Amino acid sequence: MPLASVSGRNGDYMNNEQINTLNWPDNKLLPAIVQHAISGKVLMQGYMNPDALSHTLNSGDVTFFSRSKQRLWTKGESSGHVLKLVSIDSDCDADSLLVQALPQGPTCHTGTETCWHDNSANGPQLAFLYDLEQVIKSREGSDPASSYTASLFAKGVKRIAQKVGEEGVESALAAMAGDKEELANEAADLIFHLLVLLRSQQLELNDVVKVLQQRHK
């Protein structure tokens, strides 16, 4: 079962039979930019022909037409670092594709996260929160003496929840006092401890965002 559909310029979803409504050039190749569906980082660029696009929609694994191999090429077919499809959108002229996906490992053949600078400072600022989540996740189960985050996990959900409450109160007090610098500091502490709390319950910030998106409808 397809995991996503192509969305056209009006936001209407197209099925496989409507792929030909895109503005295909003579060589039948459209540029496809792949973006991390959560962090927003640009991961790579490839080219899709109608068969590659159809295969992507039907398999759920992002597939391109390789100009060097002259065949369909599923990203990660050798390494296992596939790109799990979330959505595909065409631009206003229907002559390029934006692919949102979840990478199952490094995207670049060099072993880095993206084919551009592998540094969150060069990408969307909110991508840092995703990177921070990955660091927090890596600390879970580590030696409590190795880091503050690991010590929080060792103390359990009660202590983590207590820290979220404390930082929330301190953020509110800083706002009431009109101290913007202190508010920024306390809010940073609050967000950090909230991410740790979410991880302790096997949740991610993306789960919270989904709730907000549902409420926004």
Short mmCIF file of C-alpha atoms in Angstrom, two decimals:
data_model
loop_
_atom_site.label_atom_id
_atom_site.label_comp_id
_atom_site.label_asym_id
_atom_site.label_seq_id
_atom_site.Cartn_x
_atom_site.Cartn_y
_atom_site.Cartn_z
CA MET A 1 0.00 0.00 0.00
CA PRO A 2 1.45 3.41 -0.93
CA LEU A 3 2.64 5.50 2.00
CA ALA A 4 2.00 8.80 0.23
CA SER A 5 0.69 10.41 -2.90
CA VAL A 6 1.89 13.18 -5.15
CA SER A 7 0.29 16.48 -4.37
CA GLY A 8 -0.26 18.94 -7.18
CA ARG A 9 -0.20 22.71 -7.26
CA ASN A 10 -3.69 22.96 -5.76
CA GLY A 11 -2.93 20.49 -3.01
CA ASP A 12 -5.10 17.80 -4.62
CA TYR A 13 -3.65 14.32 -4.39
CA MET A 14 -2.83 12.48 -7.56
CA ASN A 15 -2.73 8.75 -8.00
CA ASN A 16 -0.42 6.71 -10.18
CA GLU A 17 -2.66 7.20 -13.21
CA GLN A 18 -2.24 10.97 -12.93
CA ILE A 19 1.57 11.03 -12.89
CA ASN A 20 1.56 12.01 -16.56
CA THR A 21 -0.14 15.29 -15.68
CA LEU A 22 3.24 16.55 -14.42
CA ASN A 23 5.22 18.75 -16.79
CA TRP A 24 7.71 16.12 -17.94
CA PRO A 25 10.54 17.39 -20.20
CA ASP A 26 11.65 15.56 -23.34
CA ASN A 27 14.08 13.37 -21.37
CA LYS A 28 11.31 12.48 -18.90
CA LEU A 29 13.47 13.42 -15.89
CA LEU A 30 12.33 15.77 -13.14
CA PRO A 31 14.69 16.98 -10.40
CA ALA A 32 13.70 15.60 -7.00
CA ILE A 33 14.95 17.27 -3.83
CA VAL A 34 14.78 15.06 -0.74
CA GLN A 35 14.11 16.75 2.59
CA HIS A 36 14.08 15.18 6.06
CA ALA A 37 10.40 15.02 6.97
CA ILE A 38 11.01 16.01 10.60
CA SER A 39 14.13 18.16 10.78
CA GLY A 40 13.64 19.92 7.46
CA LYS A 41 17.25 19.32 6.42
CA VAL A 42 17.87 18.98 2.69
CA LEU A 43 19.35 15.51 2.24
CA MET A 44 20.06 14.99 -1.45
CA GLN A 45 18.97 15.59 -5.02
CA GLY A 46 18.18 12.99 -7.64
CA TYR A 47 16.08 12.65 -10.77
CA MET A 48 12.83 10.78 -11.24
CA ASN A 49 11.15 9.59 -14.40
CA PRO A 50 7.52 8.40 -14.39
CA ASP A 51 8.54 4.83 -13.54
CA ALA A 52 10.73 5.95 -10.63
CA LEU A 53 7.93 8.10 -9.26
CA SER A 54 5.42 5.29 -9.58
CA HIS A 55 7.79 2.83 -7.90
CA THR A 56 8.40 5.30 -5.07
CA LEU A 57 4.68 5.69 -4.43
CA ASN A 58 3.97 1.97 -4.56
CA SER A 59 6.97 0.73 -2.57
CA GLY A 60 7.34 3.53 -0.02
CA ASP A 61 11.10 3.62 -0.66
CA VAL A 62 12.38 6.68 -2.51
CA THR A 63 13.55 5.59 -5.96
CA PHE A 64 15.29 7.58 -8.68
CA PHE A 65 16.33 7.09 -12.27
CA SER A 66 20.10 6.81 -12.18
CA ARG A 67 21.67 8.63 -15.12
CA SER A 68 24.96 6.79 -14.60
CA LYS A 69 23.41 3.32 -14.27
CA GLN A 70 20.63 4.06 -16.78
CA ARG A 71 18.07 2.25 -14.64
CA LEU A 72 15.80 2.70 -11.65
CA TRP A 73 17.81 3.02 -8.46
CA THR A 74 16.32 2.78 -4.97
CA LYS A 75 18.35 4.83 -2.53
CA GLY A 76 20.01 2.44 -0.10
CA GLU A 77 19.53 -0.66 -2.20
CA SER A 78 23.13 -1.68 -1.40
CA SER A 79 23.79 0.01 1.95
CA GLY A 80 20.33 -0.51 3.45
CA HIS A 81 20.13 3.22 4.16
CA VAL A 82 16.82 3.66 2.39
CA LEU A 83 14.67 6.77 2.43
CA LYS A 84 11.18 5.99 3.73
CA LEU A 85 8.65 8.10 1.84
CA VAL A 86 6.39 10.50 3.71
CA SER A 87 5.12 12.74 0.90
CA ILE A 88 5.89 14.12 -2.55
CA ASP A 89 4.83 17.53 -3.80
CA SER A 90 5.25 19.14 -7.19
CA ASP A 91 6.05 22.82 -7.48
CA CYS A 92 3.77 25.48 -9.01
CA ASP A 93 5.00 24.68 -12.54
CA ALA A 94 4.77 20.92 -11.97
CA ASP A 95 8.34 20.50 -13.24
CA SER A 96 10.20 19.62 -10.04
CA LEU A 97 9.51 17.44 -7.00
CA LEU A 98 9.98 17.91 -3.26
CA VAL A 99 10.26 14.55 -1.53
CA GLN A 100 9.85 14.36 2.23
CA ALA A 101 11.29 11.21 3.71
CA LEU A 102 12.69 9.58 6.83
CA PRO A 103 16.26 8.33 6.27
CA GLN A 104 17.22 4.96 7.66
CA GLY A 105 20.86 5.88 8.15
CA PRO A 106 23.25 8.32 6.44
CA THR A 107 21.97 9.66 3.14
CA CYS A 108 25.25 10.67 1.51
CA HIS A 109 27.56 7.99 0.07
CA THR A 110 30.36 9.60 2.11
CA GLY A 111 28.60 8.50 5.29
CA THR A 112 27.26 11.90 6.32
CA GLU A 113 23.66 12.75 7.11
CA THR A 114 23.22 14.93 4.03
CA CYS A 115 24.97 15.55 0.73
CA TRP A 116 25.50 19.15 1.82
CA HIS A 117 27.33 20.37 4.93
CA ASP A 118 26.52 17.88 7.67
CA ASN A 119 25.96 20.56 10.28
CA SER A 120 22.62 21.64 11.72
CA ALA A 121 23.90 25.21 11.92
CA ASN A 122 23.74 25.30 8.12
CA GLY A 123 20.17 24.10 7.99
CA PRO A 124 16.83 25.13 9.48
CA GLN A 125 17.29 26.35 13.04
CA LEU A 126 14.58 24.04 14.32
CA ALA A 127 16.59 21.13 12.93
CA PHE A 128 18.78 21.59 16.01
CA LEU A 129 15.90 20.30 18.15
CA TYR A 130 15.86 17.10 16.12
CA ASP A 131 19.63 16.74 16.54
CA LEU A 132 19.26 17.40 20.27
CA GLU A 133 16.63 14.66 20.48
CA GLN A 134 19.08 12.22 18.92
CA VAL A 135 21.74 13.16 21.49
CA ILE A 136 19.23 12.72 24.32
CA LYS A 137 18.21 9.35 22.91
CA SER A 138 21.85 8.25 22.82
CA ARG A 139 22.24 9.07 26.52
CA GLU A 140 19.40 6.80 27.61
CA GLY A 141 20.81 3.77 29.39
CA SER A 142 24.32 5.25 29.58
CA ASP A 143 26.41 5.42 32.74
CA PRO A 144 24.77 8.06 34.99
CA ALA A 145 28.23 9.46 35.70
CA SER A 146 28.88 10.07 32.01
CA SER A 147 26.47 12.99 31.55
CA TYR A 148 23.74 15.04 33.19
CA THR A 149 21.18 13.63 30.76
CA ALA A 150 22.13 10.05 31.58
CA SER A 151 21.82 10.84 35.29
CA LEU A 152 18.29 12.16 34.71
CA PHE A 153 17.25 8.94 32.98
CA ALA A 154 18.75 6.94 35.85
CA LYS A 155 16.69 8.89 38.40
CA GLY A 156 13.49 8.04 36.60
CA VAL A 157 10.39 9.77 35.29
CA LYS A 158 9.41 11.28 38.64
CA ARG A 159 12.60 13.34 38.85
CA ILE A 160 12.47 14.29 35.16
CA ALA A 161 8.86 15.44 35.51
CA GLN A 162 9.81 17.41 38.60
CA LYS A 163 12.52 19.23 36.62
CA VAL A 164 10.00 20.11 33.90
CA GLY A 165 7.74 21.60 36.55
CA GLU A 166 10.58 23.55 38.14
CA GLU A 167 11.77 24.98 34.83
CA GLY A 168 8.20 25.87 33.86
CA VAL A 169 7.74 27.86 37.06
CA GLU A 170 11.11 29.57 36.62
CA SER A 171 10.20 30.51 33.05
CA ALA A 172 6.93 32.01 34.22
CA LEU A 173 8.67 33.97 36.99
CA ALA A 174 11.25 35.33 34.54
CA ALA A 175 8.45 36.51 32.26
CA MET A 176 6.60 38.13 35.16
CA ALA A 177 9.80 39.94 36.09
CA GLY A 178 10.24 41.18 32.52
CA ASP A 179 13.72 39.65 32.31
CA LYS A 180 13.96 38.56 28.65
CA GLU A 181 17.45 37.13 28.91
CA GLU A 182 16.53 35.03 31.93
CA LEU A 183 13.31 33.95 30.23
CA ALA A 184 15.27 32.72 27.21
CA ASN A 185 17.62 30.78 29.51
CA GLU A 186 14.84 29.24 31.56
CA ALA A 187 12.80 28.42 28.45
CA ALA A 188 15.83 26.61 27.02
CA ASP A 189 16.06 24.57 30.24
CA LEU A 190 12.34 23.85 30.04
CA ILE A 191 12.49 22.63 26.44
CA PHE A 192 15.52 20.46 27.15
CA HIS A 193 13.92 18.76 30.14
CA LEU A 194 10.64 18.37 28.25
CA LEU A 195 12.51 16.52 25.48
CA VAL A 196 14.06 14.24 28.11
CA LEU A 197 10.62 13.62 29.63
CA LEU A 198 9.13 12.79 26.23
CA ARG A 199 11.97 10.38 25.50
CA SER A 200 11.48 8.67 28.87
CA GLN A 201 7.93 7.88 27.72
CA GLN A 202 9.05 6.78 24.24
CA LEU A 203 7.64 9.92 22.64
CA GLU A 204 9.24 12.52 20.39
CA LEU A 205 8.67 16.19 19.71
CA ASN A 206 7.14 15.14 16.40
CA ASP A 207 4.34 13.41 18.32
CA VAL A 208 3.55 16.74 20.00
CA VAL A 209 3.67 18.56 16.66
CA LYS A 210 1.16 16.10 15.20
CA VAL A 211 -1.27 16.92 18.01
CA LEU A 212 -0.83 20.64 17.33
CA GLN A 213 -1.41 20.07 13.62
CA GLN A 214 -4.61 18.18 14.35
CA ARG A 215 -5.84 20.98 16.60
CA HIS A 216 -5.00 23.56 13.94
CA LYS A 217 -7.33 21.97 11.38
#
